[in-house]
Coordinates of C-alpha atoms in Angstrom, one line a residue:
M1 CA 28.9 -10.0 27.6
A2 CA 30.2 -8.2 24.5
L3 CA 28.2 -7.3 21.4
T4 CA 29.6 -6.8 17.9
G5 CA 28.7 -3.8 15.9
A6 CA 26.8 -6.1 13.5
Q7 CA 24.7 -7.4 16.5
I8 CA 24.1 -3.9 17.8
I9 CA 22.7 -2.7 14.5
A10 CA 20.5 -5.8 14.1
R11 CA 19.1 -5.5 17.6
A12 CA 18.4 -1.8 17.1
L13 CA 16.5 -2.5 13.8
K14 CA 14.4 -5.1 15.5
Q15 CA 13.6 -2.7 18.4
H16 CA 12.4 -0.3 15.7
G17 CA 9.9 -2.9 14.4
V18 CA 11.8 -3.8 11.3
T19 CA 10.7 -7.1 9.8
V20 CA 12.3 -7.0 6.4
V21 CA 15.7 -5.7 5.1
F22 CA 16.5 -5.5 1.4
G23 CA 20.1 -5.6 0.2
I24 CA 23.2 -7.1 -1.3
V25 CA 25.9 -8.4 0.9
G26 CA 29.7 -8.5 0.5
I27 CA 32.7 -7.2 2.5
P28 CA 32.1 -5.8 5.1
V29 CA 28.3 -6.1 5.6
V30 CA 28.0 -9.9 5.5
D31 CA 28.2 -10.0 9.3
V32 CA 25.4 -7.4 9.5
A33 CA 23.1 -9.5 7.3
E34 CA 23.7 -12.6 9.3
A35 CA 23.1 -10.8 12.6
I36 CA 19.8 -9.4 11.1
Q37 CA 18.7 -12.9 10.2
A38 CA 19.6 -14.1 13.7
E39 CA 17.2 -11.5 15.1
G40 CA 14.4 -13.0 13.0
I41 CA 14.3 -10.2 10.5
R42 CA 13.9 -11.4 6.9
F43 CA 16.7 -10.5 4.5
I44 CA 15.8 -10.3 0.8
A45 CA 19.0 -10.5 -1.2
F46 CA 18.8 -8.8 -4.6
R47 CA 21.0 -8.9 -7.7
N48 CA 21.5 -5.1 -8.0
E49 CA 21.7 -2.3 -5.4
Q50 CA 19.5 -0.1 -7.4
S51 CA 16.7 -2.6 -7.3
C52 CA 17.0 -3.3 -3.6
S53 CA 17.1 0.4 -2.8
Y54 CA 13.9 0.8 -4.9
A55 CA 12.3 -2.0 -2.9
A56 CA 13.1 -0.3 0.3
S57 CA 11.7 3.0 -1.1
A58 CA 8.4 1.3 -2.0
W59 CA 8.3 -0.4 1.4
G60 CA 8.5 3.0 3.1
Y61 CA 5.6 4.3 1.0
L62 CA 3.4 1.2 1.7
H63 CA 4.1 1.0 5.4
Q64 CA 4.6 4.6 6.6
Q65 CA 7.8 3.3 8.2
P66 CA 11.3 3.4 6.8
G67 CA 12.3 0.7 4.3
V68 CA 15.7 -0.5 5.2
C69 CA 18.4 -1.2 2.7
L70 CA 21.8 -2.8 3.4
V71 CA 24.7 -2.5 0.9
V72 CA 28.4 -2.8 0.6
S73 CA 30.8 0.1 0.7
G74 CA 31.8 2.3 -2.2
P75 CA 30.1 1.2 -5.4
G76 CA 27.3 -0.4 -3.4
V77 CA 26.4 2.9 -1.9
V78 CA 26.8 4.7 -5.2
H79 CA 24.3 2.3 -6.8
A80 CA 21.9 2.5 -3.9
L81 CA 21.9 6.2 -4.1
A82 CA 19.2 5.8 -6.8
G83 CA 16.8 4.6 -4.1
V84 CA 17.9 7.4 -1.7
V85 CA 17.1 10.1 -4.3
N86 CA 13.9 8.4 -5.3
S87 CA 12.7 8.3 -1.7
Q88 CA 13.8 11.9 -1.0
V89 CA 12.0 13.2 -4.1
N90 CA 8.9 11.2 -3.5
T91 CA 9.0 11.9 0.2
W92 CA 9.0 8.3 1.3
P93 CA 10.9 7.1 4.4
L94 CA 14.0 5.1 3.8
V95 CA 17.1 4.2 5.8
L96 CA 20.2 3.1 3.8
I97 CA 22.9 1.4 5.7
G98 CA 26.2 1.2 3.9
G99 CA 29.4 -0.5 4.9
S100 CA 32.6 1.5 4.6
S101 CA 36.4 1.1 4.9
E102 CA 38.1 0.9 8.2
T103 CA 38.4 4.2 10.0
R104 CA 42.2 3.8 10.5
L105 CA 42.6 3.5 6.7
E106 CA 40.6 6.6 5.8
G107 CA 42.6 8.6 3.3
A108 CA 45.0 5.8 2.6
G109 CA 43.3 4.4 -0.5
A110 CA 41.5 1.6 1.4
F111 CA 39.3 -1.0 -0.3
Q112 CA 36.3 0.7 -1.8
E113 CA 37.0 3.9 0.1
C114 CA 34.5 6.6 -0.7
L115 CA 33.1 9.8 0.9
Q116 CA 29.7 8.1 1.4
V117 CA 28.4 10.4 4.2
E118 CA 29.1 13.4 2.1
M119 CA 27.8 11.8 -1.1
C120 CA 24.4 11.0 0.5
R121 CA 24.0 14.2 2.4
P122 CA 22.5 16.4 -0.4
Y123 CA 19.9 13.7 -1.1
A124 CA 18.9 12.8 2.4
K125 CA 17.4 14.4 5.5
F126 CA 20.1 12.8 7.6
S127 CA 23.5 11.3 6.8
A128 CA 26.0 10.4 9.5
R129 CA 28.6 7.9 10.8
P130 CA 28.4 7.0 14.5
Q131 CA 31.3 8.3 16.5
A132 CA 31.7 5.0 18.4
I133 CA 30.3 1.4 18.2
E134 CA 28.1 1.9 21.2
L135 CA 26.5 5.0 19.6
I136 CA 25.1 3.0 16.7
P137 CA 21.6 2.7 18.2
A138 CA 21.4 6.4 18.9
V139 CA 22.4 7.3 15.3
L140 CA 19.9 4.7 14.0
Q141 CA 17.2 6.2 16.1
T142 CA 17.9 9.7 14.8
A143 CA 17.9 8.3 11.2
F144 CA 14.5 6.8 11.7
R145 CA 13.1 10.0 13.3
H146 CA 14.3 12.1 10.4
A147 CA 13.0 9.7 7.8
T148 CA 9.5 9.7 9.2
A149 CA 9.0 13.1 11.0
G150 CA 7.3 16.0 9.1
R151 CA 7.8 15.5 5.4
P152 CA 9.2 11.9 5.1
G153 CA 12.5 11.2 3.3
A154 CA 15.7 9.3 3.2
A155 CA 18.5 8.8 5.7
Y156 CA 21.9 7.3 5.5
I157 CA 24.0 5.5 8.2
D158 CA 27.7 4.7 7.5
L159 CA 29.1 1.6 9.2
P160 CA 32.9 1.2 8.9
A161 CA 34.3 -2.3 8.8
D162 CA 36.0 -2.0 12.2
Y163 CA 32.7 -0.9 13.7
I164 CA 30.9 -4.0 12.2
Q165 CA 33.5 -6.5 13.4
G166 CA 34.5 -4.7 16.6
S167 CA 32.7 -5.2 19.9
V168 CA 31.9 -3.4 23.1
A169 CA 30.4 -4.5 26.5
A170 CA 26.6 -4.9 26.2
D171 CA 26.0 -2.6 29.2
L172 CA 27.5 0.3 27.3
V173 CA 24.9 0.0 24.5
P174 CA 21.8 2.1 25.3
A175 CA 18.4 0.8 24.6
V176 CA 16.5 2.2 21.6
R177 CA 13.4 4.2 22.3
P178 CA 11.5 4.6 19.0
A179 CA 9.3 7.7 18.8
G180 CA 6.4 8.0 16.4
P181 CA 5.8 11.2 14.3
A182 CA 3.8 14.0 15.8
Y183 CA 0.7 15.0 13.9
A184 CA -0.9 18.4 13.9
Q185 CA -4.2 20.0 12.7
A186 CA -4.3 23.1 10.6
D187 CA -4.9 26.6 12.0
P188 CA -8.6 27.0 12.6
A189 CA -8.6 30.5 11.0
G190 CA -7.3 28.9 7.8
I191 CA -10.0 26.3 7.9
A192 CA -12.6 29.0 8.2
R193 CA -11.2 30.8 5.2
A194 CA -11.0 27.6 3.2
V195 CA -14.6 26.7 4.1
E196 CA -15.7 30.2 3.0
L197 CA -14.2 29.7 -0.4
L198 CA -15.6 26.1 -0.8
R199 CA -19.1 27.3 0.2
G200 CA -19.0 30.0 -2.5
A201 CA -17.7 27.7 -5.2
Q202 CA -19.8 27.0 -8.3
S203 CA -17.4 24.5 -9.8
P204 CA -15.1 23.1 -7.2
L205 CA -12.4 20.4 -7.8
I206 CA -10.6 18.2 -5.3
I207 CA -7.2 17.0 -6.4
V208 CA -6.0 13.9 -4.5
G209 CA -2.3 13.3 -4.5
K210 CA -0.1 10.4 -3.5
G211 CA 0.5 12.2 -0.3
A212 CA -3.1 11.4 0.7
A213 CA -2.4 7.7 0.0
Y214 CA 0.8 7.8 2.0
A215 CA -0.9 9.5 4.9
R216 CA -3.7 6.9 5.1
A217 CA -6.2 9.7 4.5
E218 CA -8.7 7.6 2.5
G219 CA -11.4 7.5 5.1
A220 CA -11.3 11.3 5.6
V221 CA -11.1 12.1 1.9
R222 CA -14.0 9.8 1.1
A223 CA -16.1 11.4 3.8
L224 CA -15.3 14.9 2.4
V225 CA -16.2 13.9 -1.2
D226 CA -19.4 12.3 -0.1
K227 CA -20.5 15.3 2.0
Y228 CA -19.3 18.1 -0.3
Q229 CA -20.1 16.2 -3.5
A230 CA -17.4 18.0 -5.5
P231 CA -15.7 16.2 -8.5
F232 CA -12.3 14.9 -7.7
L233 CA -9.2 14.2 -9.7
P234 CA -6.6 11.7 -8.5
T235 CA -3.0 11.9 -9.5
P236 CA -1.6 8.5 -10.8
M237 CA -0.6 7.2 -7.4
G238 CA -3.6 9.0 -5.7
K239 CA -5.9 6.6 -7.5
G240 CA -8.0 4.5 -5.1
V241 CA -7.9 7.0 -2.2
V242 CA -11.4 7.5 -3.4
A243 CA -12.6 4.6 -5.5
D244 CA -12.2 5.2 -9.2
S245 CA -15.8 3.9 -9.6
H246 CA -17.1 6.9 -7.5
A247 CA -19.6 9.0 -9.4
R248 CA -17.6 12.2 -8.8
N249 CA -14.4 10.8 -10.3
A250 CA -13.3 13.3 -13.0
S251 CA -10.3 11.4 -14.3
S252 CA -11.9 10.8 -17.7
A253 CA -12.6 14.6 -18.1
R254 CA -9.3 15.8 -16.6
S255 CA -8.7 18.7 -18.9
S256 CA -12.2 20.1 -18.6
A257 CA -12.1 19.7 -14.8
L258 CA -8.8 21.6 -14.5
R259 CA -10.0 24.3 -17.0
D260 CA -13.4 24.9 -15.4
A261 CA -12.9 24.7 -11.7
D262 CA -13.3 27.9 -9.8
V263 CA -12.0 26.6 -6.5
V264 CA -9.2 23.9 -6.4
L265 CA -8.6 22.0 -3.2
L266 CA -5.1 20.3 -3.3
L267 CA -4.8 17.3 -0.9
G268 CA -1.3 16.0 -0.7
A269 CA -0.7 16.9 -4.3
R270 CA 2.3 18.8 -5.5
V271 CA 1.9 21.3 -8.4
N272 CA 4.8 19.9 -10.4
W273 CA 5.1 18.3 -13.9
I274 CA 2.4 15.8 -13.0
L275 CA -0.1 18.7 -12.7
H276 CA 1.4 20.7 -15.5
F277 CA 2.9 23.2 -13.0
G278 CA -0.7 24.5 -12.5
R279 CA -0.7 26.1 -16.0
R280 CA -3.8 24.2 -17.0
F281 CA -5.8 25.5 -14.0
N282 CA -8.4 28.1 -14.5
A283 CA -6.5 31.3 -14.2
Q284 CA -9.2 32.8 -12.0
A285 CA -9.4 29.8 -9.7
K286 CA -9.0 30.1 -6.0
I287 CA -6.4 27.6 -4.6
I288 CA -6.5 25.9 -1.3
Q289 CA -3.5 23.7 -0.6
V290 CA -3.2 21.1 2.2
D291 CA 0.3 19.8 2.8
V292 CA 2.5 18.6 5.7
H293 CA 5.4 20.6 4.3
P294 CA 5.0 24.4 4.5
E295 CA 7.7 25.1 1.9
E296 CA 5.8 23.0 -0.7
I297 CA 2.7 25.2 -0.4
G298 CA 2.6 27.8 -3.1
T299 CA 5.1 26.2 -5.5
N300 CA 4.2 27.2 -9.1
V301 CA 0.8 28.7 -8.2
H302 CA -0.6 31.4 -6.0
V303 CA -2.3 29.8 -3.0
D304 CA -5.2 31.6 -1.5
V305 CA -5.5 29.5 1.6
A306 CA -2.5 27.4 3.0
L307 CA -3.3 24.6 5.4
Q308 CA -0.3 23.0 6.9
G309 CA -0.9 19.8 8.9
H310 CA -1.4 16.0 8.8
L311 CA -3.7 15.4 5.9
P312 CA -6.3 13.1 7.6
L313 CA -6.7 15.6 10.5
V314 CA -7.0 18.6 8.2
V315 CA -9.5 17.0 5.9
E316 CA -11.6 16.0 9.0
Q317 CA -11.5 19.7 10.0
L318 CA -12.8 20.8 6.6
T319 CA -15.5 18.1 6.5
A320 CA -16.8 19.0 10.0
A321 CA -16.9 22.7 9.1
L322 CA -18.7 22.3 5.7
P323 CA -22.5 22.4 6.0
G324 CA -23.1 20.0 3.1
A325 CA -22.8 19.8 -0.7
F326 CA -21.5 22.6 -2.8
A327 CA -24.9 22.9 -4.5
A328 CA -28.4 22.0 -3.6
A329 CA -28.5 19.4 -6.4
P330 CA -24.9 18.8 -7.6
E331 CA -25.9 16.3 -10.3
A332 CA -28.0 19.0 -11.9
T333 CA -25.4 21.7 -12.1
A334 CA -24.0 22.5 -15.6
Y335 CA -20.5 21.9 -14.2
V336 CA -21.1 18.3 -13.0
R337 CA -23.3 17.5 -16.0
G338 CA -20.7 18.8 -18.4
L339 CA -17.9 16.7 -16.8
R340 CA -20.1 13.6 -16.8
E341 CA -20.9 14.1 -20.5
Q342 CA -17.2 14.7 -21.4
A343 CA -16.2 11.6 -19.4
Q344 CA -18.8 9.5 -21.2
A345 CA -17.6 10.7 -24.6
N346 CA -14.0 10.0 -23.7
A347 CA -14.9 6.5 -22.3
A348 CA -16.6 5.7 -25.6
K349 CA -13.5 6.6 -27.6
Q350 CA -11.4 4.5 -25.2
A351 CA -13.7 1.5 -25.6
L352 CA -13.1 1.6 -29.4
K353 CA -9.4 1.3 -28.7
Y354 CA -10.0 -1.7 -26.5
R355 CA -11.6 -3.6 -29.4
E356 CA -9.0 -3.0 -32.1
D357 CA -8.2 -6.4 -33.7
A358 CA -5.1 -5.4 -35.6
Q359 CA -2.1 -7.5 -35.0
P360 CA 0.4 -7.0 -33.5
M361 CA -1.7 -5.8 -30.6
T362 CA -1.9 -2.2 -29.6
Y363 CA -1.2 -1.0 -26.0
H364 CA -4.9 -0.5 -25.3
R365 CA -5.9 -3.9 -26.6
A366 CA -3.2 -5.6 -24.6
F367 CA -4.1 -3.7 -21.4
F368 CA -7.8 -4.4 -21.9
E369 CA -7.2 -8.2 -22.0
I370 CA -5.1 -8.0 -18.8
K371 CA -7.6 -5.7 -17.1
Q372 CA -10.6 -7.9 -17.6
R373 CA -8.9 -10.8 -15.7
L374 CA -7.4 -9.0 -12.7
P375 CA -8.8 -9.6 -9.3
A376 CA -10.4 -6.7 -7.5
D377 CA -7.7 -6.5 -4.9
V378 CA -4.8 -6.6 -7.4
V379 CA -1.7 -4.6 -6.8
L380 CA -0.4 -3.2 -10.1
V381 CA 3.1 -2.0 -10.7
S382 CA 3.3 0.1 -13.8
E383 CA 6.6 1.0 -15.3
G384 CA 7.8 2.3 -18.7
A385 CA 7.3 5.3 -20.8
N386 CA 4.2 4.6 -23.1
T387 CA 3.4 1.5 -21.0
M388 CA 3.0 3.5 -17.8
D389 CA 1.4 6.6 -19.3
I390 CA -1.3 4.6 -21.2
A391 CA -1.9 2.2 -18.4
R392 CA -2.8 5.1 -16.1
T393 CA -6.0 5.7 -18.2
V394 CA -6.9 2.0 -18.4
F395 CA -6.6 0.3 -15.0
D396 CA -9.0 1.3 -12.2
F397 CA -8.6 1.0 -8.4
E398 CA -11.0 0.8 -5.6
S399 CA -8.5 1.0 -2.8
P400 CA -5.4 3.1 -2.1
R401 CA -1.8 2.1 -2.4
R402 CA -2.6 -0.6 -5.0
R403 CA -1.0 1.2 -7.9
L404 CA 2.8 1.8 -7.9
D405 CA 4.6 3.6 -10.6
C406 CA 7.8 5.7 -11.1
A407 CA 6.0 8.6 -9.4
T408 CA 7.5 12.1 -9.1
F409 CA 11.1 11.2 -9.9
A410 CA 10.0 9.3 -13.1
N411 CA 13.0 6.9 -13.0
M412 CA 13.1 3.7 -14.9
G413 CA 14.2 0.5 -13.3
V414 CA 11.9 0.6 -10.2
G415 CA 9.4 -2.1 -11.4
M416 CA 10.9 -5.3 -10.0
G417 CA 12.0 -3.8 -6.7
F418 CA 8.6 -2.2 -6.3
A419 CA 6.9 -5.6 -7.1
V420 CA 8.9 -7.5 -4.6
A421 CA 8.1 -4.9 -1.9
A422 CA 4.4 -5.0 -2.8
Q423 CA 4.2 -8.8 -2.7
L424 CA 5.8 -8.8 0.8
T425 CA 3.4 -6.2 1.9
Y426 CA 0.3 -7.9 0.4
P427 CA 1.2 -11.6 0.7
K428 CA -2.4 -12.8 0.0
A429 CA -3.0 -10.5 -3.0
R430 CA -1.7 -10.9 -6.5
V431 CA 0.9 -8.5 -7.6
V432 CA 1.1 -7.8 -11.3
A433 CA 3.9 -5.8 -12.8
V434 CA 3.1 -4.4 -16.3
V435 CA 6.4 -3.1 -17.6
G436 CA 7.8 -1.8 -20.8
D437 CA 10.6 -3.8 -22.4
S438 CA 13.2 -1.1 -22.0
A439 CA 12.2 -0.6 -18.4
F440 CA 12.4 -4.3 -17.6
G441 CA 15.9 -4.4 -18.9
F442 CA 17.1 -2.3 -15.9
S443 CA 16.1 -5.0 -13.4
A444 CA 15.4 -8.2 -15.3
M445 CA 17.6 -10.4 -13.1
E446 CA 15.4 -9.7 -10.1
I447 CA 13.1 -12.4 -11.6
E448 CA 15.6 -14.7 -9.9
T449 CA 15.2 -12.8 -6.7
A450 CA 11.5 -13.3 -6.7
V451 CA 11.8 -17.0 -7.5
R452 CA 14.3 -17.5 -4.7
A453 CA 12.2 -15.6 -2.3
R454 CA 9.1 -17.6 -3.4
L455 CA 7.1 -14.5 -4.3
P456 CA 4.4 -15.4 -6.9
L457 CA 4.8 -12.3 -9.0
V458 CA 3.1 -11.9 -12.4
V459 CA 5.3 -9.9 -14.8
V460 CA 4.0 -8.8 -18.1
V461 CA 6.6 -7.3 -20.4
I462 CA 5.0 -5.1 -23.0
N463 CA 7.5 -5.7 -25.8
N464 CA 7.5 -3.1 -28.6
N465 CA 11.2 -3.5 -29.4
G466 CA 12.4 -0.2 -28.2
I467 CA 12.4 2.8 -26.0
Y468 CA 9.1 4.7 -26.6
F469 CA 8.9 3.2 -30.1
G470 CA 10.5 0.2 -31.7
L471 CA 11.0 -1.4 -35.1
D472 CA 9.8 -4.6 -36.6
S473 CA 12.4 -7.0 -38.0
E474 CA 12.3 -5.8 -41.6
E475 CA 12.6 -2.1 -40.7
Y476 CA 15.3 -2.8 -38.2
G477 CA 17.3 -4.7 -40.8
V478 CA 17.0 -1.9 -43.4
L479 CA 18.0 0.9 -41.1
E480 CA 20.8 -1.1 -39.6
A481 CA 22.2 -1.8 -43.1
Q482 CA 22.0 2.0 -43.8
G483 CA 23.7 2.9 -40.6
R484 CA 20.6 4.8 -39.5
L485 CA 19.5 2.6 -36.6
P486 CA 17.8 4.9 -34.1
S487 CA 19.2 5.1 -30.5
T488 CA 15.8 4.1 -29.2
A489 CA 15.8 0.7 -31.0
L490 CA 16.2 -2.6 -29.2
L491 CA 16.5 -6.0 -30.9
P492 CA 13.2 -7.1 -32.3
D493 CA 11.2 -9.7 -30.5
I494 CA 13.7 -10.4 -27.6
R495 CA 12.7 -13.6 -25.9
Y496 CA 12.3 -12.3 -22.3
E497 CA 10.3 -15.4 -21.3
L498 CA 13.3 -17.6 -21.9
V499 CA 15.3 -15.4 -19.5
A500 CA 12.6 -16.0 -16.9
E501 CA 12.6 -19.7 -17.5
A502 CA 16.4 -19.8 -17.0
C503 CA 15.8 -18.2 -13.6
G504 CA 13.2 -20.8 -12.6
A505 CA 10.1 -18.9 -13.5
R506 CA 7.3 -19.8 -15.9
G507 CA 7.8 -18.0 -19.3
V508 CA 5.1 -17.4 -21.9
L509 CA 5.3 -15.7 -25.3
V510 CA 2.1 -14.2 -26.6
R511 CA 1.2 -12.4 -29.8
T512 CA -2.6 -12.3 -29.9
P513 CA -5.4 -11.1 -27.5
R514 CA -6.5 -14.7 -27.1
E515 CA -3.0 -15.9 -26.1
L516 CA -2.6 -13.0 -23.7
A517 CA -6.0 -13.7 -22.1
A518 CA -5.2 -17.3 -21.6
A519 CA -1.6 -16.6 -20.3
T520 CA -2.9 -14.0 -17.8
E521 CA -5.5 -16.4 -16.4
Q522 CA -2.9 -19.2 -16.1
A523 CA -0.4 -16.8 -14.4
L524 CA -2.9 -15.7 -11.8
A525 CA -3.7 -19.4 -11.1
H526 CA -0.1 -20.3 -10.7
D527 CA 1.6 -20.2 -7.3
G528 CA 5.0 -19.2 -8.6
V529 CA 6.6 -16.4 -10.7
T530 CA 5.3 -16.0 -14.3
L531 CA 6.7 -13.7 -17.0
I532 CA 4.5 -13.0 -20.0
N533 CA 6.4 -11.6 -23.0
C534 CA 3.7 -9.7 -24.8
L535 CA 4.6 -8.7 -28.3
I536 CA 2.8 -5.5 -29.4
R537 CA 2.9 -3.1 -32.4
P538 CA 6.4 -1.6 -32.5
G539 CA 5.2 1.8 -33.7
G540 CA 8.1 2.4 -36.1
Y541 CA 10.7 5.2 -36.2
Q542 CA 9.1 8.5 -34.9
K543 CA 10.5 11.8 -33.8
L544 CA 10.1 12.1 -30.0
D545 CA 8.3 15.1 -28.5
F546 CA 9.1 16.0 -24.9
A547 CA 7.1 19.3 -24.8
W548 CA 4.4 17.8 -22.5
M549 CA 6.9 17.8 -19.6
S550 CA 7.0 21.6 -19.6
K551 CA 3.4 22.5 -20.5

């Protein structure tokens, strides 16, 4: 019996437990997609390689197993490189499989010929082409191991057309033996030093990063917070590892918590632009950093205790070694009391923004209307500049991995791919994507993907007519006539809901809080795709300030 290369790759994927593959087919990978489907693996066909690679990237984060993406040669791999880089920067496991031109035509100007292995190598942990058809399973196994072991990341496998369509005897193809990642605890001596610092802290702070969410560390981190009783600060995608409703959540007093903490415990959180490179930390604070990747520890800040290991295991070590709370009566300490008062004052200011009745609506009023109607187990995809940044302060989460945003790489266009992956991951939950109008433009045609795949997404496009800030119709017309139309401007009041209707989804245009409230309720009750085009205040022409990215 002979097996084609397409059949070999499909069987190897199934042996690795793959249940879904994202991609776009064409020459020469159509045969691979059909072989994948013949193995009972679901193939989700997208409209753009960037979007399907982003879906695979999110799948890796949500499942702790590589998301798999299949694309055509040349331009297909070039476009999918966006998801490869996104996975590598965010440290999520992904395996990209790209078709390529026939080996005998390499260097001859073959159809879509491209140096794909070399192109992907700088942005992946592993990038290779099998040396023979029968070696495809071995290369796939290596790619999966690299993608998941240690610090997760991306891998690329190159499949020439003659490998896909060629065949070998089945007995020459070795069986795949998937191996799970090895997990390690931290050095006990380091644990002892960390506990000494934590026991002596007067104002400790625990920072929970998305690494804690990926590592499934929620049980261990919650036990640590409950025992030690220190305030904690989640990064945007660390939200829900400990419930946002927990009394020690310091998110609403973020600046004060960073400024006043004398001991900072970093749990799977990188000290990058999201944490202001550590420049807002108390200059005298002692830093304890827990990370799976030793080279990450100490980036941008001096670390007093480095704890390398698998986050749940290391946190369990810390919790077991701590005698109890950081203070006899944590609630009574000036530190906790001050953070609570600051949080209450900030919450009161936020509440006023929720009640603004001016029309068009503000971001805060629109988000408040949506927030009140979301189910407790909602999965929220947040994308856009102002849309994502403001939403971070509005929506709360009780469980981990229920908030997806552009994360460390901060790339636009991830929204629809992430939403598709999330709905497949949580088939019984509602997935709501709240995206800016400019961000939605990157992947708008994936509405058709969701309709075709029968995924009941709710997509809310926050339409302010521009990138960061937009113009109303009158201001747009004046500036256009003067030749001064800003580069950030989009056409006013684009009818995105009509685009959705053309793709088979429900489309709703809303202008008022009452209309948005009704549309959200109806969308959540609907068993298909709904797009709500939410017109908000454009903001007008403003000079953009990017200084926050370096402070």
